[in-house]
Tab-separated table of N, CA and C in Angstrom:
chain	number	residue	atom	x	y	z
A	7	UNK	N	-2.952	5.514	14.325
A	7	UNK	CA	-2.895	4.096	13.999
A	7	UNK	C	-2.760	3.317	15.294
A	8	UNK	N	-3.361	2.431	15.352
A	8	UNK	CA	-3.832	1.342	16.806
A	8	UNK	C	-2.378	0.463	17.169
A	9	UNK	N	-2.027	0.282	17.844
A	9	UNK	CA	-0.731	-0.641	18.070
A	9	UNK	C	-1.542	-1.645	18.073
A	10	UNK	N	-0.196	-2.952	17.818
A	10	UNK	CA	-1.016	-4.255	17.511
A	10	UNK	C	-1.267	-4.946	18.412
A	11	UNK	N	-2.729	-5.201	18.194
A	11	UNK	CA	-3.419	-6.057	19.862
A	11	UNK	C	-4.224	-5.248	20.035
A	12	UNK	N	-3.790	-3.656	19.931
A	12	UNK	CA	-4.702	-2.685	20.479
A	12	UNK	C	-6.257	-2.585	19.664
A	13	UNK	N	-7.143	-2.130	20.828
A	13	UNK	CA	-8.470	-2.300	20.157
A	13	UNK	C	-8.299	-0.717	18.924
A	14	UNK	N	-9.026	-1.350	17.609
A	14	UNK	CA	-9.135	-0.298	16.592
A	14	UNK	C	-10.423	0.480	17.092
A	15	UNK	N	-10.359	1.986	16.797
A	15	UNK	CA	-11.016	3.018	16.636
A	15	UNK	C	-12.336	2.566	16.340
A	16	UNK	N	-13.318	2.177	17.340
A	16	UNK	CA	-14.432	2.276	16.607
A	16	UNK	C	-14.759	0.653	16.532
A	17	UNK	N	-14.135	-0.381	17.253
A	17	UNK	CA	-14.132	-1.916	16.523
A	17	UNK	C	-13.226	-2.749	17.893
A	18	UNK	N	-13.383	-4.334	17.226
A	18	UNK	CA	-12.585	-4.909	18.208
A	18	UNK	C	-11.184	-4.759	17.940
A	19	UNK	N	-10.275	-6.101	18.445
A	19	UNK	CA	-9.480	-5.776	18.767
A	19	UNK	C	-8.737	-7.081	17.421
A	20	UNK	N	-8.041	-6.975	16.666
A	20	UNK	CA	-7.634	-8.453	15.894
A	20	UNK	C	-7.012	-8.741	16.671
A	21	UNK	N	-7.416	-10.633	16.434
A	21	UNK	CA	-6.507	-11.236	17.200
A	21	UNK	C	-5.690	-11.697	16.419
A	22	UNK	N	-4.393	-12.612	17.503
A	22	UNK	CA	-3.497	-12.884	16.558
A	22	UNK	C	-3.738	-14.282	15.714
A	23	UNK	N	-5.099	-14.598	15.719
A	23	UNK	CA	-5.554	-15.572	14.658
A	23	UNK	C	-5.609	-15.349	13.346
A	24	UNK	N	-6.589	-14.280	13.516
A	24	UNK	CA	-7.070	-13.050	12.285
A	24	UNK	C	-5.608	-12.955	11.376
A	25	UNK	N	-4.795	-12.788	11.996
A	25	UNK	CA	-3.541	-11.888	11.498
A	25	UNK	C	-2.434	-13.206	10.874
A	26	UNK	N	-2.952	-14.341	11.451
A	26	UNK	CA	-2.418	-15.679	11.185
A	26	UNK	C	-2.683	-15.935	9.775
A	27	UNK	N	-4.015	-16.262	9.931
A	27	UNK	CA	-4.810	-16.514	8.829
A	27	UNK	C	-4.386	-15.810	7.695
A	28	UNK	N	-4.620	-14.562	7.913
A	28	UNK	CA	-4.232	-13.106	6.767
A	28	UNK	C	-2.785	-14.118	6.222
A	29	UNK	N	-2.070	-14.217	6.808
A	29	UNK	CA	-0.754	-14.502	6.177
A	29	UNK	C	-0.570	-15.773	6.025
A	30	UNK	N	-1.386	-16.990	6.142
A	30	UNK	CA	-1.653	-18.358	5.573
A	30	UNK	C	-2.254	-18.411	4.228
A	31	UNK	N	-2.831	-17.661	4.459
A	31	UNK	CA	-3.906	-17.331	3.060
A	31	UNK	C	-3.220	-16.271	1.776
A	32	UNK	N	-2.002	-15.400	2.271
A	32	UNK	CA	-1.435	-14.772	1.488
A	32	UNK	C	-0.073	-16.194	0.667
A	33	UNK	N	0.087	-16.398	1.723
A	33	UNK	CA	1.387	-17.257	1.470
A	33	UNK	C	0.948	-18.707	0.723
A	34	UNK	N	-0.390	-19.414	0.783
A	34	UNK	CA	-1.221	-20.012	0.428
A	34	UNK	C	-1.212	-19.681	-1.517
A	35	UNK	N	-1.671	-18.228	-1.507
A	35	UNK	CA	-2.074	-17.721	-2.455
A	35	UNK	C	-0.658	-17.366	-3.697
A	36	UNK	N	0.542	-17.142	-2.830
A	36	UNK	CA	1.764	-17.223	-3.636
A	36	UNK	C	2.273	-18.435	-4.214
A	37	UNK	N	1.969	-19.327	-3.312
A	37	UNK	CA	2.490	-20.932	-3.798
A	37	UNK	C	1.406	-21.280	-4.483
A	38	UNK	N	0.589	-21.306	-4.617
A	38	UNK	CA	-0.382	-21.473	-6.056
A	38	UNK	C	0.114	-20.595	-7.434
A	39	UNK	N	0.432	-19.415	-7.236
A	39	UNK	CA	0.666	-18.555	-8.036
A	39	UNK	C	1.946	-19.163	-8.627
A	40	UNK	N	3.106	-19.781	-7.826
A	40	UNK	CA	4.229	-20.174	-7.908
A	40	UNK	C	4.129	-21.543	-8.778
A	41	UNK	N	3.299	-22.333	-8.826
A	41	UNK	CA	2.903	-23.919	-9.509
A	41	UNK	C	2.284	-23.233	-10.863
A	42	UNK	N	1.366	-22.283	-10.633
A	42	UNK	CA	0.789	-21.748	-11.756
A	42	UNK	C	2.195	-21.308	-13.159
A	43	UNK	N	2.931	-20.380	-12.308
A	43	UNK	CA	4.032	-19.968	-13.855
A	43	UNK	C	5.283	-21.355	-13.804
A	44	UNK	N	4.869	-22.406	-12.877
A	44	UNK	CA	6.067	-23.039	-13.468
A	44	UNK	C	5.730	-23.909	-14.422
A	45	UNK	N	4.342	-24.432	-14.257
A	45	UNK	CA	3.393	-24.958	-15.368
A	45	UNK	C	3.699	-23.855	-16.024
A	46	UNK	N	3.312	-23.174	-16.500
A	46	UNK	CA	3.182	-21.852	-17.408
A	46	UNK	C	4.419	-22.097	-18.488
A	47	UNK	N	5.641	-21.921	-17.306
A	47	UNK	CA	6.878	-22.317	-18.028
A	47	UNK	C	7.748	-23.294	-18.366
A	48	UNK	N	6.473	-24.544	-17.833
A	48	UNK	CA	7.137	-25.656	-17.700
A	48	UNK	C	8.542	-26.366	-17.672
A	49	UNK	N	8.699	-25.718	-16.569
A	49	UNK	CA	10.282	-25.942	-15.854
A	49	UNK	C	10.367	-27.094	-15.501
A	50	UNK	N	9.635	-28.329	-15.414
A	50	UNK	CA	10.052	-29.471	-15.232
A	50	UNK	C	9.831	-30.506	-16.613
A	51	UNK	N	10.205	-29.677	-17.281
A	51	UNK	CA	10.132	-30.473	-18.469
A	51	UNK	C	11.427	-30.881	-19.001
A	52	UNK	N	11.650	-32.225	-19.008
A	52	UNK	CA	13.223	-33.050	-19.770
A	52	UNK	C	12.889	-33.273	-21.226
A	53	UNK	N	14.181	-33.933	-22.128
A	53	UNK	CA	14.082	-34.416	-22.855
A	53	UNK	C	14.141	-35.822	-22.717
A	54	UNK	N	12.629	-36.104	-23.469
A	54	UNK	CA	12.279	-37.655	-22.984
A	54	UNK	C	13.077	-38.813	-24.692
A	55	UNK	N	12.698	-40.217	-24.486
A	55	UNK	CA	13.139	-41.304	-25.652
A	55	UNK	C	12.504	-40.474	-26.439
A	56	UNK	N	11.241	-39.878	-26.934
A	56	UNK	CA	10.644	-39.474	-28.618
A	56	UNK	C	10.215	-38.160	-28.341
A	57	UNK	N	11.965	-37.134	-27.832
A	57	UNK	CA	11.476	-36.220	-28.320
A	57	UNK	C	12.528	-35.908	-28.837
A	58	UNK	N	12.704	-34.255	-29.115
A	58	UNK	CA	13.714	-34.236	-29.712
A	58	UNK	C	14.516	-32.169	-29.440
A	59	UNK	N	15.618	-32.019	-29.425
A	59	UNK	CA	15.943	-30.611	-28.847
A	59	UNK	C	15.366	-29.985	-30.044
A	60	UNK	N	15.539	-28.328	-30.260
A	60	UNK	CA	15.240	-27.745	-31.482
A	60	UNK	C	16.287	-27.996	-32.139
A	61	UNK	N	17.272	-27.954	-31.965
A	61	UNK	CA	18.742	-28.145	-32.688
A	61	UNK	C	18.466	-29.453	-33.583
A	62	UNK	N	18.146	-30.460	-33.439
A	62	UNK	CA	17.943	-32.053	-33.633
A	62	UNK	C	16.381	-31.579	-34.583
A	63	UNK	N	15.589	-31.336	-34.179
A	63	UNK	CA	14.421	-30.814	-34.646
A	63	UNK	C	14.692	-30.231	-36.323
A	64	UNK	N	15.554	-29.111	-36.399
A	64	UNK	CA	15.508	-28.319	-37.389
A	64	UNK	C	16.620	-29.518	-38.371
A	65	UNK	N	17.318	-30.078	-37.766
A	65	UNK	CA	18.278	-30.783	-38.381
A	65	UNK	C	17.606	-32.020	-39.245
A	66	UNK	N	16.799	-32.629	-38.513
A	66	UNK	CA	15.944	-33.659	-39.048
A	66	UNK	C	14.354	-33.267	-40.374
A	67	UNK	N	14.004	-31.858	-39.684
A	67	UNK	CA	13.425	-31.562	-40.949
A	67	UNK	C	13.421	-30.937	-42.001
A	68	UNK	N	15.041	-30.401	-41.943
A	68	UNK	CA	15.790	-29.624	-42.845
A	68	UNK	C	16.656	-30.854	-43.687
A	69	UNK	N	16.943	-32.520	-43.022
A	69	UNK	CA	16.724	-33.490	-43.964
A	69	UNK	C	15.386	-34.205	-44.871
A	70	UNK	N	14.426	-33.687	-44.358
A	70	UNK	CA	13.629	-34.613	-44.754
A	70	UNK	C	12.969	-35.827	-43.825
A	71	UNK	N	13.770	-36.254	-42.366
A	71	UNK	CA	13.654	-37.166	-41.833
A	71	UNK	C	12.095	-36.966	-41.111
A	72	UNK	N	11.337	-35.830	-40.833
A	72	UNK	CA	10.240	-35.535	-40.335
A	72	UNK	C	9.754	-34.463	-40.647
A	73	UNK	N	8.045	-34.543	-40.039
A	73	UNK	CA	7.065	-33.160	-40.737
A	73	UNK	C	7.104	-32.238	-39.263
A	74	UNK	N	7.960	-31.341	-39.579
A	74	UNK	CA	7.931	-30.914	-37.927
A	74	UNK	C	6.456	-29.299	-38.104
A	75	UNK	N	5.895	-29.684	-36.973
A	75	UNK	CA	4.874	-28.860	-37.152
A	75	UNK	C	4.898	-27.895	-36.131
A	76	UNK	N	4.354	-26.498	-35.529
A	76	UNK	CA	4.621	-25.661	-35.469
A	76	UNK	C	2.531	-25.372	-34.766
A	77	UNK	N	2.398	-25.575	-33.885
A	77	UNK	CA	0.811	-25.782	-33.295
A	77	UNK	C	0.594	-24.798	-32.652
A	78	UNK	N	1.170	-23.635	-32.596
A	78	UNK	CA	0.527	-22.684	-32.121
A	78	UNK	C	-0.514	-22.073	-32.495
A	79	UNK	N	-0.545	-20.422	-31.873
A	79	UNK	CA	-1.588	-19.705	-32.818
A	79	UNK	C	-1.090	-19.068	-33.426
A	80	UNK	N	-1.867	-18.270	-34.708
A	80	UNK	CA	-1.400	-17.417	-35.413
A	80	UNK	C	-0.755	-16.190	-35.189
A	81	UNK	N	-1.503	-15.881	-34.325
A	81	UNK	CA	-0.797	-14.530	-33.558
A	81	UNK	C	0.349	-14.580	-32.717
A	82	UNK	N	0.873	-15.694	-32.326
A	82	UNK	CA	2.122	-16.231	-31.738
A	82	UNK	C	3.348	-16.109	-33.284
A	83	UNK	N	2.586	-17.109	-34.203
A	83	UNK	CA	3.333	-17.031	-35.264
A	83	UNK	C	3.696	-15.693	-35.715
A	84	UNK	N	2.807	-15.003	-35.750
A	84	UNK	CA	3.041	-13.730	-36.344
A	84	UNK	C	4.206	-12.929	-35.476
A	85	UNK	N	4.191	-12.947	-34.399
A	85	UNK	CA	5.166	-12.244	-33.591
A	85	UNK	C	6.651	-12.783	-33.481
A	86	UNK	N	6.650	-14.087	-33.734
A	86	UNK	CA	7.722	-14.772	-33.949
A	86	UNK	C	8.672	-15.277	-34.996
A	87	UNK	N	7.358	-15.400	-35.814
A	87	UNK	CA	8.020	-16.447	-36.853
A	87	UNK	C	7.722	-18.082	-35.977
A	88	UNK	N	7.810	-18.543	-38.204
A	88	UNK	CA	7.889	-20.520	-36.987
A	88	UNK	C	9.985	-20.719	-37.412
A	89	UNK	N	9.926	-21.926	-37.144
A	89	UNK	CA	10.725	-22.893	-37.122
A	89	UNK	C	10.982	-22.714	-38.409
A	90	UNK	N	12.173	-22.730	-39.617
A	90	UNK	CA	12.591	-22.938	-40.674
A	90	UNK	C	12.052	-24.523	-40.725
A	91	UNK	N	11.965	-24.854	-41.610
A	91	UNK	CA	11.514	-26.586	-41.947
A	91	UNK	C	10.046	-26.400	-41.799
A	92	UNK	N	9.509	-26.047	-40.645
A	92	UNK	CA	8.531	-26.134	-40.424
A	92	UNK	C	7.023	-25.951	-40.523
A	93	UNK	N	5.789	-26.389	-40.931
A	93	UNK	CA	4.582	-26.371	-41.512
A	93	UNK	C	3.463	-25.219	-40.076
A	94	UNK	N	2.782	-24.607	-39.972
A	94	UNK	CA	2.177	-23.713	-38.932
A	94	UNK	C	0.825	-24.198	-39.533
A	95	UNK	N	0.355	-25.464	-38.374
A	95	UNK	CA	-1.581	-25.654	-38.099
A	95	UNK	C	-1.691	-25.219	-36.256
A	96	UNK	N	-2.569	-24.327	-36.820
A	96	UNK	CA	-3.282	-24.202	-35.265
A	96	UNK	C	-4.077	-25.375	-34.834
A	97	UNK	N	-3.448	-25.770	-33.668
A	97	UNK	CA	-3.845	-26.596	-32.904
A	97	UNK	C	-5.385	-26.958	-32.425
A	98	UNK	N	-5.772	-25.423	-32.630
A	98	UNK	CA	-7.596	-25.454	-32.195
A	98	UNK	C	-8.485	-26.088	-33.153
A	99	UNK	N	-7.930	-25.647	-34.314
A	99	UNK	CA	-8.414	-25.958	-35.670
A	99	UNK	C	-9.519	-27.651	-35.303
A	100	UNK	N	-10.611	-27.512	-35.966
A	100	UNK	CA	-11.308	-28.775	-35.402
A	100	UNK	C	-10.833	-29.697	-37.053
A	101	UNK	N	-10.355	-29.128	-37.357
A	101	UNK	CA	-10.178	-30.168	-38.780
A	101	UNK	C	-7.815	-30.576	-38.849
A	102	UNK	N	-8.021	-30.161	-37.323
A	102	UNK	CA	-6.238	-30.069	-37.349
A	102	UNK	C	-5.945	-31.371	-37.801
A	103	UNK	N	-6.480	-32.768	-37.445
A	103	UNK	CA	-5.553	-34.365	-38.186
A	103	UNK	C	-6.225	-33.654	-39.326
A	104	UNK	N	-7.269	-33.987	-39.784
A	104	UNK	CA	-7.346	-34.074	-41.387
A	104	UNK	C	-5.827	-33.197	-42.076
A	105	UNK	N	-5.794	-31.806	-41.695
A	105	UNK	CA	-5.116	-30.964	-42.720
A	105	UNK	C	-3.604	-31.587	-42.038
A	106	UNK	N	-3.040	-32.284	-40.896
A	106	UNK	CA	-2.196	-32.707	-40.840
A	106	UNK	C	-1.831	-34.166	-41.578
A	107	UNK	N	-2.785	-34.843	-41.703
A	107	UNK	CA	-2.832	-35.609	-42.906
A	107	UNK	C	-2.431	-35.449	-44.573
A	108	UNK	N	-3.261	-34.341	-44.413
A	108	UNK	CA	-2.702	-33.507	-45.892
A	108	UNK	C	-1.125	-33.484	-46.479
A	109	UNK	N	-0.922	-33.414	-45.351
A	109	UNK	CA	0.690	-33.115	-44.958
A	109	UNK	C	1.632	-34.067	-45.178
A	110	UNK	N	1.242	-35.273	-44.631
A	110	UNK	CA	2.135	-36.613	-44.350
A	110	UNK	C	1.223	-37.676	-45.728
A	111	UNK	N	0.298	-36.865	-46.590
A	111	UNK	CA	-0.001	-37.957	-47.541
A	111	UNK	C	-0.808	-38.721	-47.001
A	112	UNK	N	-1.913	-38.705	-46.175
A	112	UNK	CA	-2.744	-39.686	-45.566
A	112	UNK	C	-2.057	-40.729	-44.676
A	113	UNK	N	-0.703	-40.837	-44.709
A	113	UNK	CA	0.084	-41.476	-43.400
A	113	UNK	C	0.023	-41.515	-42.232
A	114	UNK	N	-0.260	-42.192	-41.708
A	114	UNK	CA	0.096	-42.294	-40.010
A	114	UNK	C	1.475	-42.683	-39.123
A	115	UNK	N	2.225	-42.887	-40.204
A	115	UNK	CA	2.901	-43.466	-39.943
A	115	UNK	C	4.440	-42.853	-40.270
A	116	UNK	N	4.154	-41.622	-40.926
A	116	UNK	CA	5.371	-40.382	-41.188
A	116	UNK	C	6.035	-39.618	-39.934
A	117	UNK	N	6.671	-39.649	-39.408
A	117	UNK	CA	7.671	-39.196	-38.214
A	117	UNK	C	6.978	-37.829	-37.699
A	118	UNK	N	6.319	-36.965	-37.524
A	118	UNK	CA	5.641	-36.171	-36.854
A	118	UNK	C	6.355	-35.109	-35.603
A	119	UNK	N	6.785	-34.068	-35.610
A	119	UNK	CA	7.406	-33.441	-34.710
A	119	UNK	C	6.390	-32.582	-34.121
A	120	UNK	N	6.057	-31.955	-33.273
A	120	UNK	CA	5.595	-30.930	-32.403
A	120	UNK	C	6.085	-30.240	-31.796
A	121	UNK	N	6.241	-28.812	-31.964
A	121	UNK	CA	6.508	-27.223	-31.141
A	121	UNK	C	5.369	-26.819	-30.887
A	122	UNK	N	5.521	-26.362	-29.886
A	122	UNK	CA	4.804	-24.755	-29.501
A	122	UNK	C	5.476	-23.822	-28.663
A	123	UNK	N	5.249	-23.128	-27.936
A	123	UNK	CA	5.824	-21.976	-27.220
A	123	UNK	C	7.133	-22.952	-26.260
A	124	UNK	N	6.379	-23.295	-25.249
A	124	UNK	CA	7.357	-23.955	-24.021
A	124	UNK	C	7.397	-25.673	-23.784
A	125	UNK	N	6.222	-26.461	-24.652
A	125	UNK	CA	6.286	-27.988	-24.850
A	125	UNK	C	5.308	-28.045	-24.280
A	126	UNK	N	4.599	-27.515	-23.541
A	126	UNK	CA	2.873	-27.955	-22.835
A	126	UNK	C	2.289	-28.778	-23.758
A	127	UNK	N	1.283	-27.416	-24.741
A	127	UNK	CA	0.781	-28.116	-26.153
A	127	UNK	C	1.140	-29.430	-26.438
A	128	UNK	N	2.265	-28.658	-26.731
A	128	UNK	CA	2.736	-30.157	-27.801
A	128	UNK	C	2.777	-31.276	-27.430
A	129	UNK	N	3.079	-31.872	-25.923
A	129	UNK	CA	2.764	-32.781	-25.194
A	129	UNK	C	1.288	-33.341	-25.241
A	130	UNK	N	0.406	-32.517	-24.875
A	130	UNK	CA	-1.190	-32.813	-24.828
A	130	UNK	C	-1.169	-33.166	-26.426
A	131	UNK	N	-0.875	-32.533	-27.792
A	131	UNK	CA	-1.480	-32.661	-28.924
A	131	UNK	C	-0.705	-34.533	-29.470
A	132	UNK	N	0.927	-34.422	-28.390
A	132	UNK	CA	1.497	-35.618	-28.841
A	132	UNK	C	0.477	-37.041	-28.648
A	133	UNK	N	-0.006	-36.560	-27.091
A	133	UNK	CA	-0.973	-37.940	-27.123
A	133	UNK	C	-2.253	-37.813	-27.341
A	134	UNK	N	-3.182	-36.780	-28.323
A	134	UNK	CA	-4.300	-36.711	-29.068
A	134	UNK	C	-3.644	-37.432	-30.521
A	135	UNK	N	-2.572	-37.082	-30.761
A	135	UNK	CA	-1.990	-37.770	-32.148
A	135	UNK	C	-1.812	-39.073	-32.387
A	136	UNK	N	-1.331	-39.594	-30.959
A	136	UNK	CA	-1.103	-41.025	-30.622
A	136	UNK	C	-2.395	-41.799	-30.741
A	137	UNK	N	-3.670	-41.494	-29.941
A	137	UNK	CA	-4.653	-41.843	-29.563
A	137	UNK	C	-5.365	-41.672	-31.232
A	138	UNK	N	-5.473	-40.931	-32.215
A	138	UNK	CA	-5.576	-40.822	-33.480
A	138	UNK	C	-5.026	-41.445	-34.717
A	139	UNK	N	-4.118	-42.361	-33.922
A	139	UNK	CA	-3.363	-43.741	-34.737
A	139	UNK	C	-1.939	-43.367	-35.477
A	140	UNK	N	-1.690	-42.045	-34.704
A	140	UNK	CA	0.010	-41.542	-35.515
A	140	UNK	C	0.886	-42.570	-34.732
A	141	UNK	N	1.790	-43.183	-35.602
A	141	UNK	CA	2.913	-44.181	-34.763
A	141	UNK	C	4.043	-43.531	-34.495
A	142	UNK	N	4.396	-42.301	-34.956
A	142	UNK	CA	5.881	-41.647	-34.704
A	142	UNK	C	5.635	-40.164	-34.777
A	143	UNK	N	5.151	-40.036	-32.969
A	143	UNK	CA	4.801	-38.541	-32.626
A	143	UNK	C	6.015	-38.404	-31.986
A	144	UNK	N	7.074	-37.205	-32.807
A	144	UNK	CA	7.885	-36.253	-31.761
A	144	UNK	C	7.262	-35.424	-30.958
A	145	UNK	N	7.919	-35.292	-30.213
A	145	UNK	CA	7.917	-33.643	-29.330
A	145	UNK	C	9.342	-33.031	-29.004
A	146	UNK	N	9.200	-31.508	-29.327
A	146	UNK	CA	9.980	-30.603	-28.914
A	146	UNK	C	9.685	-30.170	-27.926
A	147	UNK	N	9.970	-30.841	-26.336
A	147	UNK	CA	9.620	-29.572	-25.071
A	147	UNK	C	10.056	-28.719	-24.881
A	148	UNK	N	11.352	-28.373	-25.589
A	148	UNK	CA	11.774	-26.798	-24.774
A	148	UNK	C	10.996	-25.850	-25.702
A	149	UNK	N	10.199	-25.988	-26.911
A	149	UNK	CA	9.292	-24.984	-27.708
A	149	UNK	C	9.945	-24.379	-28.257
A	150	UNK	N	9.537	-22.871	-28.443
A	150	UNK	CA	9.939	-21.428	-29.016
A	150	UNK	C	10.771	-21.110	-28.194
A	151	UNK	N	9.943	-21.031	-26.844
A	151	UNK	CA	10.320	-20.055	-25.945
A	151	UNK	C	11.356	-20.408	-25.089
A	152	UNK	N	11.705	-21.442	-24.698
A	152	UNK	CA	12.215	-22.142	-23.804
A	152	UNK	C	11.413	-22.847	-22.916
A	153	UNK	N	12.005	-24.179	-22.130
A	153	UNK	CA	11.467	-24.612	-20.805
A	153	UNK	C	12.544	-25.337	-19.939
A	154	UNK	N	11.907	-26.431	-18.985
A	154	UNK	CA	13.244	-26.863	-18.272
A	154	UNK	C	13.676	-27.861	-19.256
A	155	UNK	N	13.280	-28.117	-20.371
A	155	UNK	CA	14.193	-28.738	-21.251
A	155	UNK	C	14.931	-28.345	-22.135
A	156	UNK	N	15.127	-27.178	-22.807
A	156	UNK	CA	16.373	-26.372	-22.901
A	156	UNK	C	15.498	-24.999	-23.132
A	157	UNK	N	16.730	-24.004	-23.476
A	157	UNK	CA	16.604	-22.608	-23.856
A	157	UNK	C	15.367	-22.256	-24.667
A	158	UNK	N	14.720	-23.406	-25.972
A	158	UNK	CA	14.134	-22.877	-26.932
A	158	UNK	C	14.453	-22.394	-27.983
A	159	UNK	N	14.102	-22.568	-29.141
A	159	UNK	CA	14.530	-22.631	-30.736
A	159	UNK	C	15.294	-20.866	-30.596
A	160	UNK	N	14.157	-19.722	-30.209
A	160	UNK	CA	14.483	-18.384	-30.192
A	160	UNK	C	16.040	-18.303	-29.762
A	161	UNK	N	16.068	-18.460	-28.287
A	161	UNK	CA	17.301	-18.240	-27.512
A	161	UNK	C	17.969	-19.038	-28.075
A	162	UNK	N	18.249	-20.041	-28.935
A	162	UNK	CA	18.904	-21.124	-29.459
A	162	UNK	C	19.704	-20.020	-30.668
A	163	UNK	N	18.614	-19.453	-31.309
A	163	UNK	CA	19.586	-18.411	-32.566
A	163	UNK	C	18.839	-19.424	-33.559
A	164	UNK	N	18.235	-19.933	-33.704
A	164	UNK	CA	17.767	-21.273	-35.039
A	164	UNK	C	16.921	-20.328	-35.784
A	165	UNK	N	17.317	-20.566	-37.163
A	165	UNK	CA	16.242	-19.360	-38.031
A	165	UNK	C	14.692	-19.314	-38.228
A	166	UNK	N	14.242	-18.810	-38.225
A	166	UNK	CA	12.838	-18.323	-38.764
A	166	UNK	C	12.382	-17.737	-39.635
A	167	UNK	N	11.274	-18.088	-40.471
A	167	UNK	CA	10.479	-17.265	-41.518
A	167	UNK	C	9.250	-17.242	-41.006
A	168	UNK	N	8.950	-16.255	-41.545
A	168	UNK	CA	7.210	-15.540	-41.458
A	168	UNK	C	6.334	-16.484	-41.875
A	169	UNK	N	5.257	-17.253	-41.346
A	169	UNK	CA	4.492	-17.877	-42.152
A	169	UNK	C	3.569	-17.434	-43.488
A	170	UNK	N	3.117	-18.312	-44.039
A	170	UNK	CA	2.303	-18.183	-45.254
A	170	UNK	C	0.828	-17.272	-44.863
């Protein structure tokens, strides 16, 4: 093996640019990776004015006070369970307002909650809902799973059933 500087077997010699680079481009490549799972896990996520914890969540649609919905996928559901209170439309679904309509009675105007895993989703679907003429879109950011807005319904201990 060549000491460093030393010319390799057969080749030049790296310089200490080469070797710069190598480790700009590694370290480059971690801090992307690093933005990537915090999005992922959305660790900078608070609880904002219209949203709401899971605790508050299950409480309000275990009164009646909202349709808390549950936007994941099925195969999430299946591994988990949803939310007690809670109704399970996949989010992809191209007919998702209509059958969420179904739901609230043709209302726009029925209190509306959103979960998914960590609050990403549910954020993006809060302002497709908004923009679709719903006047009272919740969101749950800490999700299922947790995020930086709390633990998550799971780690919370909040019950679950199997969907339909």
């Amino acid at each position: 093996m060549a000491a460093a500087g030393a010319p390799l077997p057969n080749g030049p010699t790296p310089s200490r640019f080469a070797r710069r680079g190598f480790l700009v481009g590694a370290g480059a490549a971690i801090g992307v990776a690093g933005l990537a799972g915090a999005r992922w896990f959305n660790i900078a996520a608070t609880v904002q004015e219209r949203d709401l914890t899971a605790p508050e969540a299950l409480a309000a649609a275990q009164a009646g006070e909202i349709l808390l919905v549950d936007i994941r996928r099925p195969d999430e559901w299946a591994r988990t369970g949803i939310g007690q209170g809670a109704v399970a439309i996949d989010m992809r679904r191209t007919d998702f307002i209509e059958v969420l309509l179904g739901h609230v009675g043709g209302r726009r105007d029925v209190p509306v909650a959103l979960i998914c895993a960590r609050g990403v989703r549910s954020a993006k679907m809060s302002a497709r809902l908004d923009a679709a003429g719903f006047t009272q879109v919740l969101d749950v950011p800490e999700g299922m799973s947790g995020s930086g807005a709390g633990p998550g319904w799971i780690k919370r201990g909040l019950p679950l059933v199997q969907p339909n």
